Amino acid sequence: MGIANKSNAHLDGHRERLRDRFLRTGADGLADHELLELWLFGVIKRQDTKVLARNLITRFGGINEVLQAPFHDLLQVEGVGQVAAIHLKSIHAIQVRGSQSEIMNKPVLGSWSSVLAYLKLNLGGAKREEFRVLFLDKKLRLIVDEKMGEGTVDHAPVYPREIARRALELSASSVILAHNHPSGDPTPSSADIAMTREIINALNPLKVTVIDHIIVGAQDTRSLKAFGLI
């Protein structure tokens, strides 16, 4: 009993010191693993979370990568249960929603950096290729962002006619295409270029413009328009 009390006292003391440091210095005074550890205090009550926080950072490479990691991958880390994994994924969902709010109700071309930040948050950590379409109204404001294909680590099936049908349903005037490369390299492939042209050809008769096709990698994005491919 005495040993358990000593252990709990040490744990409580460590947590209190870390909380006090955060209150004094803010996030700038804490390393990434300490910030993650501080968050874990609220989810894992009676366990030393210092090692767990370090293990998460080491396993995935950084805080962003931890939050973007697939649910089942988080569960593979010793000490991460379903509750902790759900809470980590909920933080990522909040980040994505917050980022999306930055591009709502305003012309996307006037907030392009926010669009790229949103796509990186949404797609950057995905382990399978995912194809999304941002449908825009006549004022270039976001109507909706929808997943139009999901597949393997290097391919996501995309159907241009489905994108055209959805554009008609939403009365969209233009679209931004986006997908991720789980390999981490956002360089457009020949298949990416061919698919983009197929979608453009499907949307042209509807007078729906493809503004750009953004490919999201691990650390960066690539624009097919910037490459002169649109």
Coordinates of N, CA, C and O in Angstrom, one line a residue, residues 15-195:
R15 N 2.4 15.5 -12.8 CA 1.3 16.1 -13.6 C 1.0 17.5 -13.2 O 0.8 18.4 -14.0
E16 N 1.1 17.8 -11.9 CA 0.9 19.1 -11.4 C 2.0 20.1 -11.9 O 1.7 21.2 -12.3
R17 N 3.2 19.6 -11.9 CA 4.3 20.4 -12.4 C 4.2 20.8 -13.8 O 4.5 21.9 -14.3
L18 N 3.7 19.8 -14.6 CA 3.6 20.0 -16.0 C 2.4 21.0 -16.3 O 2.5 21.9 -17.2
R19 N 1.4 20.8 -15.6 CA 0.2 21.8 -15.7 C 0.7 23.2 -15.3 O 0.3 24.2 -16.0
D20 N 1.4 23.3 -14.2 CA 1.9 24.6 -13.8 C 2.8 25.3 -14.9 O 2.7 26.5 -15.1
R21 N 3.6 24.5 -15.5 CA 4.5 25.0 -16.5 C 3.7 25.5 -17.7 O 4.0 26.5 -18.3
F22 N 2.7 24.7 -18.1 CA 1.8 25.1 -19.2 C 1.1 26.5 -18.9 O 1.1 27.4 -19.7
L23 N 0.7 26.6 -17.6 CA 0.0 27.9 -17.2 C 0.9 29.0 -17.3 O 0.6 30.2 -17.6
R24 N 2.2 28.8 -16.9 CA 3.2 29.9 -16.9 C 3.7 30.3 -18.2 O 3.9 31.4 -18.6
T25 N 3.9 29.3 -19.1 CA 4.6 29.5 -20.4 C 3.8 29.3 -21.6 O 4.1 29.7 -22.7
G26 N 2.6 28.7 -21.4 CA 1.8 28.3 -22.6 C 2.4 27.2 -23.3 O 3.4 26.6 -22.9
A27 N 1.9 26.9 -24.5 CA 2.4 25.7 -25.3 C 3.8 25.9 -25.7 O 4.6 24.9 -25.9
D28 N 4.3 27.2 -25.8 CA 5.7 27.4 -26.3 C 6.7 26.8 -25.3 O 7.8 26.6 -25.7
G29 N 6.3 26.7 -24.0 CA 7.2 26.2 -23.0 C 7.3 24.7 -22.9 O 8.1 24.1 -22.1
L30 N 6.5 24.0 -23.8 CA 6.5 22.5 -23.7 C 6.9 21.9 -25.0 O 6.6 22.4 -26.1
A31 N 7.7 20.8 -24.9 CA 8.0 20.0 -26.1 C 6.8 19.3 -26.6 O 5.8 19.2 -25.9
D32 N 6.9 18.8 -27.8 CA 5.7 18.2 -28.4 C 5.2 17.0 -27.6 O 4.0 16.9 -27.4
H33 N 6.2 16.2 -27.1 CA 5.7 15.0 -26.3 C 5.1 15.4 -25.0 O 4.2 14.8 -24.5
E34 N 5.5 16.6 -24.4 CA 5.0 17.1 -23.2 C 3.6 17.6 -23.4 O 2.7 17.4 -22.6
L35 N 3.4 18.3 -24.5 CA 2.0 18.8 -24.9 C 1.1 17.6 -25.1 O -0.1 17.7 -24.6
L36 N 1.5 16.6 -25.7 CA 0.7 15.4 -25.9 C 0.4 14.7 -24.6 O -0.7 14.3 -24.3
E37 N 1.5 14.7 -23.8 CA 1.3 14.1 -22.4 C 0.3 14.8 -21.6 O -0.6 14.2 -20.9
L38 N 0.3 16.1 -21.7 CA -0.6 17.0 -20.9 C -2.1 16.7 -21.4 O -3.0 16.6 -20.5
W39 N -2.3 16.5 -22.7 CA -3.6 16.1 -23.1 C -4.0 14.8 -22.6 O -5.2 14.5 -22.2
L40 N -3.1 13.8 -22.6 CA -3.4 12.5 -22.2 C -3.8 12.4 -20.7 O -4.5 11.4 -20.3
F41 N -3.4 13.4 -19.9 CA -3.8 13.4 -18.5 C -5.3 13.3 -18.4 O -5.8 12.6 -17.4
G42 N -6.0 13.9 -19.2 CA -7.5 14.0 -19.1 C -8.2 12.7 -19.6 O -9.4 12.5 -19.3
V43 N -7.4 11.8 -20.2 CA -8.0 10.6 -20.8 C -7.5 9.4 -20.0 O -8.3 8.4 -19.8
I44 N -6.3 9.4 -19.6 CA -5.7 8.2 -18.9 C -5.4 8.7 -17.5 O -4.4 9.5 -17.3
K45 N -6.2 8.3 -16.5 CA -6.1 8.9 -15.2 C -5.0 8.5 -14.3 O -4.3 9.2 -13.7
R46 N -4.8 7.2 -14.2 CA -3.8 6.6 -13.3 C -2.7 5.8 -13.9 O -2.4 4.7 -13.6
Q47 N -2.1 6.5 -14.9 CA -1.0 5.8 -15.6 C 0.0 6.8 -16.0 O -0.3 8.0 -16.3
D48 N 1.3 6.5 -15.9 CA 2.4 7.4 -16.4 C 2.2 7.6 -17.9 O 2.5 6.6 -18.6
T49 N 1.9 8.7 -18.3 CA 1.7 9.0 -19.8 C 2.9 9.5 -20.5 O 2.9 9.8 -21.7
K50 N 4.0 9.8 -19.7 CA 5.2 10.3 -20.4 C 5.8 9.4 -21.4 O 6.0 9.8 -22.6
V51 N 5.9 8.1 -21.1 CA 6.5 7.1 -22.0 C 5.5 6.9 -23.2 O 5.9 6.8 -24.3
L52 N 4.2 6.9 -22.9 CA 3.2 6.7 -23.9 C 3.3 7.9 -24.9 O 3.2 7.7 -26.2
A53 N 3.4 9.1 -24.5 CA 3.4 10.3 -25.3 C 4.7 10.2 -26.2 O 4.6 10.4 -27.4
R54 N 5.8 9.8 -25.6 CA 7.1 9.7 -26.4 C 6.9 8.6 -27.5 O 7.4 8.7 -28.6
N55 N 6.3 7.5 -27.1 CA 6.1 6.3 -28.0 C 5.3 6.7 -29.2 O 5.5 6.3 -30.3
L56 N 4.2 7.5 -28.9 CA 3.3 8.0 -30.0 C 4.1 8.9 -31.0 O 4.0 8.7 -32.2
I57 N 4.9 9.8 -30.4 CA 5.6 10.7 -31.3 C 6.7 9.9 -32.1 O 6.8 10.1 -33.3
T58 N 7.3 9.0 -31.5 CA 8.3 8.1 -32.2 C 7.7 7.3 -33.2 O 8.2 7.2 -34.3
R59 N 6.6 6.7 -32.9 CA 5.9 5.8 -33.8 C 5.4 6.5 -35.1 O 5.6 6.0 -36.2
F60 N 4.8 7.7 -34.9 CA 4.2 8.4 -36.1 C 5.0 9.5 -36.6 O 4.7 10.0 -37.7
G61 N 5.9 10.1 -35.8 CA 6.8 11.1 -36.4 C 6.6 12.5 -35.9 O 7.4 13.4 -36.1
G62 N 5.5 12.8 -35.3 CA 5.2 14.1 -34.8 C 3.7 14.2 -34.3 O 2.9 13.3 -34.5
I63 N 3.4 15.4 -33.7 CA 2.0 15.5 -33.2 C 1.0 15.5 -34.3 O 0.0 14.8 -34.2
N64 N 1.2 16.2 -35.4 CA 0.3 16.1 -36.5 C 0.0 14.7 -37.0 O -1.1 14.3 -37.3
E65 N 1.1 14.0 -37.1 CA 1.1 12.6 -37.6 C 0.3 11.7 -36.6 O -0.4 10.8 -37.0
V66 N 0.5 11.9 -35.3 CA -0.3 11.2 -34.3 C -1.8 11.4 -34.5 O -2.6 10.5 -34.5
L67 N -2.2 12.7 -34.6 CA -3.6 13.0 -34.8 C -4.2 12.5 -36.1 O -5.4 12.2 -36.2
Q68 N -3.3 12.4 -37.1 CA -3.8 12.0 -38.4 C -3.8 10.5 -38.6 O -4.3 9.9 -39.6
A69 N -3.1 9.8 -37.7 CA -3.0 8.4 -37.8 C -4.3 7.7 -37.8 O -5.2 8.1 -37.1
P70 N -4.5 6.6 -38.6 CA -5.7 5.8 -38.6 C -6.0 5.3 -37.2 O -5.1 4.9 -36.5
F71 N -7.3 5.1 -36.9 CA -7.7 4.7 -35.6 C -7.1 3.3 -35.2 O -6.5 3.1 -34.1
H72 N -7.1 2.4 -36.2 CA -6.5 1.0 -35.9 C -5.0 1.1 -35.7 O -4.5 0.3 -34.9
D73 N -4.3 2.0 -36.3 CA -2.9 2.2 -36.1 C -2.6 2.7 -34.7 O -1.6 2.3 -34.0
L74 N -3.4 3.6 -34.2 CA -3.3 4.1 -32.8 C -3.4 3.0 -31.8 O -2.7 2.9 -30.8
L75 N -4.3 2.1 -32.1 CA -4.6 1.0 -31.1 C -3.4 0.0 -31.1 O -3.3 -0.8 -30.1
Q76 N -2.5 0.0 -32.0 CA -1.4 -0.8 -32.0 C -0.3 -0.4 -31.1 O 0.7 -1.1 -30.8
V77 N -0.4 0.9 -30.6 CA 0.6 1.4 -29.7 C 0.2 1.0 -28.3 O -0.9 1.2 -27.8
E78 N 1.2 0.3 -27.6 CA 0.9 -0.2 -26.3 C 0.5 1.0 -25.3 O 1.2 2.0 -25.3
G79 N -0.6 0.8 -24.6 CA -1.1 1.8 -23.7 C -2.2 2.6 -24.3 O -2.9 3.4 -23.5
V80 N -2.4 2.6 -25.6 CA -3.5 3.3 -26.2 C -4.7 2.4 -26.3 O -4.7 1.4 -27.1
G81 N -5.8 2.7 -25.6 CA -7.0 2.0 -25.7 C -8.0 2.7 -26.6 O -7.7 3.7 -27.2
Q82 N -9.2 2.1 -26.7 CA -10.2 2.6 -27.6 C -10.6 4.1 -27.2 O -10.7 4.9 -28.1
V83 N -10.7 4.3 -25.9 CA -11.1 5.7 -25.4 C -10.1 6.7 -25.9 O -10.4 7.8 -26.4
A84 N -8.8 6.4 -25.6 CA -7.7 7.4 -26.0 C -7.7 7.6 -27.5 O -7.5 8.7 -28.0
A85 N -7.8 6.5 -28.3 CA -7.8 6.6 -29.7 C -9.0 7.4 -30.2 O -8.8 8.2 -31.1
I86 N -10.1 7.2 -29.7 CA -11.3 8.0 -30.0 C -11.1 9.5 -29.8 O -11.4 10.4 -30.6
H87 N -10.5 9.8 -28.6 CA -10.2 11.2 -28.3 C -9.2 11.8 -29.2 O -9.3 13.0 -29.6
L88 N -8.2 11.1 -29.5 CA -7.2 11.6 -30.5 C -7.8 11.9 -31.8 O -7.5 12.9 -32.4
K89 N -8.6 11.0 -32.3 CA -9.2 11.2 -33.6 C -10.3 12.3 -33.6 O -10.5 13.0 -34.6
S90 N -10.9 12.5 -32.4 CA -11.8 13.6 -32.3 C -11.1 15.0 -32.4 O -11.6 15.9 -32.9
I91 N -9.9 15.0 -31.8 CA -9.1 16.3 -32.0 C -8.8 16.6 -33.4 O -8.9 17.7 -33.9
H92 N -8.4 15.5 -34.2 CA -8.2 15.7 -35.6 C -9.5 16.2 -36.3 O -9.4 17.1 -37.2
A93 N -10.6 15.6 -36.0 CA -11.9 16.0 -36.6 C -12.2 17.5 -36.3 O -12.7 18.2 -37.2
I94 N -11.9 17.9 -35.1 CA -12.1 19.3 -34.7 C -11.2 20.2 -35.5 O -11.6 21.3 -36.0
Q95 N -9.9 19.8 -35.7 CA -9.0 20.6 -36.5 C -9.5 20.7 -37.9 O -9.5 21.8 -38.5
V96 N -10.0 19.6 -38.5 CA -10.5 19.6 -39.9 C -11.7 20.5 -40.0 O -11.8 21.4 -40.9
R97 N -12.6 20.4 -39.0 CA -13.8 21.3 -39.1 C -13.5 22.7 -38.9 O -14.0 23.6 -39.6
G98 N -12.5 23.0 -38.0 CA -12.1 24.4 -37.9 C -11.4 24.9 -39.1 O -11.7 26.1 -39.5
S99 N -10.6 24.1 -39.8 CA -10.0 24.5 -41.0 C -11.0 24.7 -42.1 O -10.9 25.7 -42.9
Q100 N -12.0 23.9 -42.1 CA -13.1 24.0 -43.1 C -13.8 25.3 -43.0 O -14.2 26.0 -43.9
S101 N -14.0 25.7 -41.7 CA -14.8 27.0 -41.4 C -14.0 28.2 -42.0 O -14.6 29.2 -42.2
E102 N -12.7 28.1 -42.1 CA -11.9 29.1 -42.7 C -12.2 29.4 -44.1 O -11.9 30.5 -44.7
I103 N -12.7 28.4 -44.8 CA -12.9 28.6 -46.3 C -14.4 28.6 -46.6 O -14.8 28.7 -47.8
M104 N -15.3 28.5 -45.6 CA -16.7 28.6 -45.9 C -17.2 30.1 -46.0 O -16.6 31.0 -45.4
N105 N -18.1 30.3 -46.9 CA -18.8 31.6 -47.1 C -17.8 32.7 -47.6 O -18.0 33.9 -47.3
K106 N -16.8 32.3 -48.3 CA -15.8 33.2 -48.8 C -15.3 32.6 -50.1 O -15.1 31.4 -50.2
P107 N -14.9 33.5 -51.1 CA -14.4 32.9 -52.4 C -13.0 32.2 -52.1 O -12.1 32.7 -51.4
V108 N -12.9 30.9 -52.6 CA -11.8 30.1 -52.2 C -10.5 30.7 -52.8 O -9.4 30.5 -52.2
L109 N -10.6 31.4 -53.9 CA -9.4 31.9 -54.5 C -8.8 33.0 -53.7 O -7.6 33.4 -53.8
G110 N -9.6 33.6 -52.8 CA -9.1 34.7 -52.0 C -8.5 34.1 -50.7 O -7.9 34.9 -49.9
S111 N -8.7 32.8 -50.5 CA -8.1 32.2 -49.2 C -7.5 30.9 -49.6 O -7.7 29.8 -49.0
W112 N -6.7 30.9 -50.7 CA -6.1 29.7 -51.2 C -5.2 28.9 -50.2 O -5.2 27.7 -50.1
S113 N -4.5 29.7 -49.4 CA -3.6 29.1 -48.4 C -4.5 28.3 -47.4 O -4.0 27.2 -46.9
S114 N -5.6 28.8 -47.1 CA -6.5 28.1 -46.2 C -7.1 26.8 -46.8 O -7.3 25.8 -46.1
V115 N -7.3 26.9 -48.1 CA -7.8 25.7 -48.8 C -6.7 24.6 -48.8 O -7.0 23.4 -48.5
L116 N -5.5 25.0 -49.0 CA -4.4 24.0 -49.0 C -4.2 23.4 -47.6 O -4.0 22.2 -47.4
A117 N -4.3 24.3 -46.6 CA -4.1 23.9 -45.2 C -5.3 22.9 -44.8 O -5.0 21.9 -44.2
Y118 N -6.5 23.2 -45.3 CA -7.6 22.3 -45.0 C -7.4 20.9 -45.7 O -7.6 19.9 -45.0
L119 N -6.9 20.9 -46.9 CA -6.7 19.6 -47.6 C -5.6 18.8 -47.0 O -5.7 17.6 -46.9
K120 N -4.5 19.5 -46.5 CA -3.4 18.8 -45.9 C -3.9 18.2 -44.6 O -3.5 17.0 -44.2
L121 N -4.7 18.9 -43.8 CA -5.3 18.3 -42.6 C -6.2 17.1 -42.8 O -6.1 16.1 -42.1
N122 N -7.0 17.2 -43.9 CA -8.0 16.2 -44.2 C -7.4 15.0 -44.8 O -7.8 13.9 -44.5
L123 N -6.3 15.2 -45.6 CA -5.8 14.0 -46.4 C -4.4 13.6 -46.1 O -4.0 12.6 -46.5
G124 N -3.7 14.5 -45.4 CA -2.2 14.3 -45.2 C -1.8 13.0 -44.5 O -0.8 12.4 -44.8
G125 N -2.7 12.5 -43.6 CA -2.3 11.3 -42.8 C -3.0 10.1 -43.3 O -2.8 9.0 -42.7
A126 N -3.8 10.2 -44.4 CA -4.5 9.0 -44.8 C -3.6 7.9 -45.4 O -2.6 8.2 -46.1
K127 N -3.8 6.7 -45.0 CA -2.9 5.6 -45.4 C -3.4 4.9 -46.7 O -2.7 4.1 -47.4
R128 N -4.6 5.2 -47.1 CA -5.2 4.8 -48.4 C -5.4 6.0 -49.3 O -5.7 7.1 -48.8
E129 N -5.4 5.8 -50.6 CA -5.7 7.0 -51.5 C -7.1 7.3 -51.4 O -8.0 6.5 -51.5
E130 N -7.4 8.6 -51.3 CA -8.7 9.1 -51.2 C -8.9 10.3 -52.1 O -8.1 11.2 -52.2
F131 N -10.0 10.3 -52.9 CA -10.3 11.3 -53.9 C -11.4 12.2 -53.4 O -12.5 11.7 -53.1
R132 N -11.2 13.5 -53.3 CA -12.3 14.4 -52.8 C -12.5 15.5 -53.8 O -11.6 15.8 -54.6
V133 N -13.8 16.0 -53.8 CA -14.1 17.1 -54.7 C -14.8 18.2 -53.9 O -15.7 18.0 -53.1
L134 N -14.2 19.4 -54.0 CA -14.8 20.6 -53.4 C -15.7 21.2 -54.5 O -15.2 21.7 -55.5
F135 N -17.0 21.2 -54.2 CA -18.0 21.8 -55.2 C -18.2 23.3 -54.8 O -18.5 23.6 -53.6
L136 N -18.1 24.1 -55.8 CA -18.2 25.6 -55.5 C -19.4 26.2 -56.3 O -19.8 25.8 -57.3
D137 N -19.9 27.3 -55.7 CA -21.0 28.0 -56.3 C -20.5 29.1 -57.3 O -19.3 29.1 -57.5
K138 N -21.4 29.9 -57.8 CA -21.0 30.9 -58.8 C -20.0 31.9 -58.3 O -19.3 32.6 -59.0
K139 N -20.0 32.1 -57.0 CA -19.1 33.1 -56.3 C -17.9 32.4 -55.8 O -17.1 33.0 -55.0
L140 N -17.7 31.2 -56.2 CA -16.5 30.4 -55.8 C -16.4 30.1 -54.3 O -15.4 30.0 -53.7
R141 N -17.6 30.0 -53.7 CA -17.7 29.7 -52.3 C -18.0 28.2 -52.2 O -18.7 27.6 -53.1
L142 N -17.5 27.6 -51.2 CA -17.6 26.1 -51.0 C -19.1 25.8 -50.7 O -19.7 26.3 -49.8
I143 N -19.6 24.9 -51.5 CA -20.9 24.3 -51.2 C -20.8 23.1 -50.3 O -21.4 23.0 -49.3
V144 N -19.9 22.2 -50.7 CA -19.7 21.0 -49.9 C -18.4 20.3 -50.4 O -18.0 20.5 -51.6
D145 N -17.7 19.6 -49.5 CA -16.5 18.8 -49.8 C -16.9 17.4 -49.7 O -17.4 17.0 -48.6
E146 N -16.8 16.6 -50.7 CA -17.3 15.2 -50.7 C -16.2 14.2 -51.1 O -15.5 14.5 -52.1
K147 N -16.2 13.1 -50.4 CA -15.3 12.0 -50.8 C -16.0 11.3 -52.0 O -17.1 10.8 -51.9
M148 N -15.2 11.2 -53.1 CA -15.8 10.6 -54.3 C -15.1 9.3 -54.7 O -15.4 8.7 -55.8
G149 N -14.1 8.9 -53.9 CA -13.4 7.7 -54.2 C -12.4 7.3 -53.1 O -11.8 8.2 -52.5
E150 N -12.3 6.1 -52.8 CA -11.3 5.6 -51.8 C -10.9 4.2 -52.2 O -11.7 3.4 -52.6
G151 N -9.6 4.0 -52.1 CA -9.1 2.7 -52.5 C -7.9 2.2 -51.8 O -7.9 2.1 -50.5
T152 N -6.8 1.9 -52.5 CA -5.6 1.2 -51.9 C -4.6 2.3 -51.6 O -4.8 3.5 -51.7
V153 N -3.4 1.8 -51.4 CA -2.3 2.7 -51.0 C -1.8 3.5 -52.3 O -1.1 4.5 -52.1
D154 N -2.2 3.1 -53.5 CA -1.7 3.8 -54.7 C -2.8 4.0 -55.7 O -2.5 4.4 -56.8
H155 N -4.1 3.8 -55.4 CA -5.1 3.9 -56.3 C -6.5 4.1 -55.7 O -6.8 3.4 -54.7
A156 N -7.2 5.1 -56.2 CA -8.6 5.3 -55.7 C -9.5 5.4 -56.9 O -9.3 6.2 -57.8
P157 N -10.5 4.5 -57.0 CA -11.4 4.5 -58.2 C -12.2 5.8 -58.2 O -12.8 6.2 -57.2
V158 N -12.2 6.5 -59.3 CA -12.9 7.8 -59.5 C -13.8 7.7 -60.8 O -13.3 7.2 -61.8
Y159 N -15.0 8.1 -60.7 CA -15.9 8.0 -61.8 C -16.4 9.4 -62.2 O -17.2 10.0 -61.6
P160 N -15.8 9.9 -63.3 CA -16.1 11.3 -63.8 C -17.6 11.5 -63.9 O -18.1 12.6 -63.6
R161 N -18.4 10.5 -64.4 CA -19.8 10.8 -64.5 C -20.5 11.0 -63.2 O -21.5 11.8 -63.1
E162 N -20.0 10.4 -62.1 CA -20.6 10.6 -60.8 C -20.3 12.0 -60.3 O -21.1 12.6 -59.7
I163 N -19.1 12.5 -60.6 CA -18.7 13.9 -60.3 C -19.6 14.8 -61.0 O -20.1 15.8 -60.5
A164 N -19.9 14.6 -62.3 CA -20.7 15.4 -63.1 C -22.2 15.4 -62.6 O -22.8 16.4 -62.5
R165 N -22.6 14.2 -62.2 CA -24.0 14.1 -61.7 C -24.1 14.9 -60.4 O -25.1 15.6 -60.2
R166 N -23.2 14.8 -59.6 CA -23.2 15.5 -58.3 C -23.1 17.0 -58.5 O -23.8 17.7 -57.8
A167 N -22.3 17.4 -59.4 CA -22.2 18.8 -59.7 C -23.6 19.4 -60.2 O -24.0 20.5 -59.8
L168 N -24.3 18.6 -61.0 CA -25.6 19.1 -61.4 C -26.6 19.1 -60.2 O -27.3 20.1 -60.1
E169 N -26.5 18.1 -59.3 CA -27.4 18.1 -58.2 C -27.2 19.3 -57.3 O -28.1 19.9 -56.7
L170 N -25.9 19.7 -57.2 CA -25.6 20.8 -56.2 C -25.6 22.2 -56.9 O -25.4 23.2 -56.3
S171 N -25.9 22.2 -58.2 CA -25.8 23.4 -59.0 C -24.5 24.1 -58.9 O -24.3 25.3 -58.8
A172 N -23.4 23.3 -58.9 CA -22.1 23.8 -58.8 C -21.6 24.4 -60.1 O -22.0 23.9 -61.2
S173 N -20.8 25.5 -60.0 CA -20.3 26.1 -61.2 C -18.8 25.8 -61.4 O -18.3 25.9 -62.5
S174 N -18.2 25.3 -60.4 CA -16.8 24.9 -60.5 C -16.4 23.9 -59.4 O -17.2 23.7 -58.4
V175 N -15.3 23.3 -59.6 CA -14.8 22.3 -58.6 C -13.3 22.4 -58.4 O -12.6 22.8 -59.3
I176 N -12.9 21.9 -57.2 CA -11.5 21.7 -57.0 C -11.3 20.2 -56.7 O -12.0 19.7 -55.8
L177 N -10.5 19.6 -57.4 CA -10.2 18.1 -57.2 C -9.1 18.0 -56.2 O -8.1 18.8 -56.2
A178 N -9.1 16.9 -55.4 CA -8.0 16.7 -54.5 C -7.9 15.2 -54.2 O -8.9 14.5 -54.0
H179 N -6.6 14.8 -54.1 CA -6.4 13.4 -53.6 C -5.0 13.3 -53.0 O -4.2 14.2 -53.1
N180 N -4.8 12.3 -52.2 CA -3.5 12.1 -51.5 C -2.7 11.0 -52.1 O -3.2 10.2 -52.8
H181 N -1.4 11.1 -51.9 CA -0.5 10.1 -52.2 C 0.1 9.5 -50.9 O 1.0 10.1 -50.3
P182 N -0.4 8.4 -50.5 CA 0.1 7.8 -49.2 C 1.6 7.5 -49.2 O 2.2 7.4 -48.1
S183 N 2.2 7.4 -50.4 CA 3.7 7.3 -50.4 C 4.4 8.5 -49.9 O 5.6 8.4 -49.5
G184 N 3.7 9.6 -49.8 CA 4.3 10.8 -49.3 C 4.8 11.8 -50.4 O 4.9 13.0 -50.1
D185 N 5.0 11.3 -51.6 CA 5.5 12.1 -52.7 C 4.3 12.7 -53.5 O 3.5 11.9 -54.1
P186 N 4.1 14.0 -53.5 CA 2.9 14.5 -54.2 C 3.0 14.8 -55.7 O 2.1 15.4 -56.3
T187 N 4.1 14.3 -56.3 CA 4.3 14.5 -57.7 C 3.2 13.9 -58.5 O 2.9 12.7 -58.3
P188 N 2.6 14.6 -59.4 CA 1.5 14.0 -60.2 C 2.0 12.9 -61.1 O 3.1 12.9 -61.7
S189 N 1.2 11.8 -61.1 CA 1.6 10.6 -62.0 C 0.8 10.8 -63.3 O -0.1 11.6 -63.5
S190 N 1.2 10.0 -64.3 CA 0.5 10.0 -65.6 C -1.0 9.6 -65.4 O -1.8 10.1 -66.1
A191 N -1.2 8.7 -64.4 CA -2.6 8.3 -64.2 C -3.4 9.5 -63.6 O -4.6 9.7 -63.9
D192 N -2.8 10.3 -62.7 CA -3.4 11.5 -62.2 C -3.8 12.5 -63.3 O -4.9 13.1 -63.3
I193 N -2.8 12.7 -64.2 CA -3.1 13.6 -65.3 C -4.2 13.1 -66.2 O -5.1 13.9 -66.6
A194 N -4.2 11.9 -66.5 CA -5.2 11.3 -67.4 C -6.6 11.4 -66.7 O -7.6 11.8 -67.4
M195 N -6.7 11.1 -65.4 CA -8.0 11.2 -64.7 C -8.5 12.6 -64.7 O -9.7 12.8 -64.9

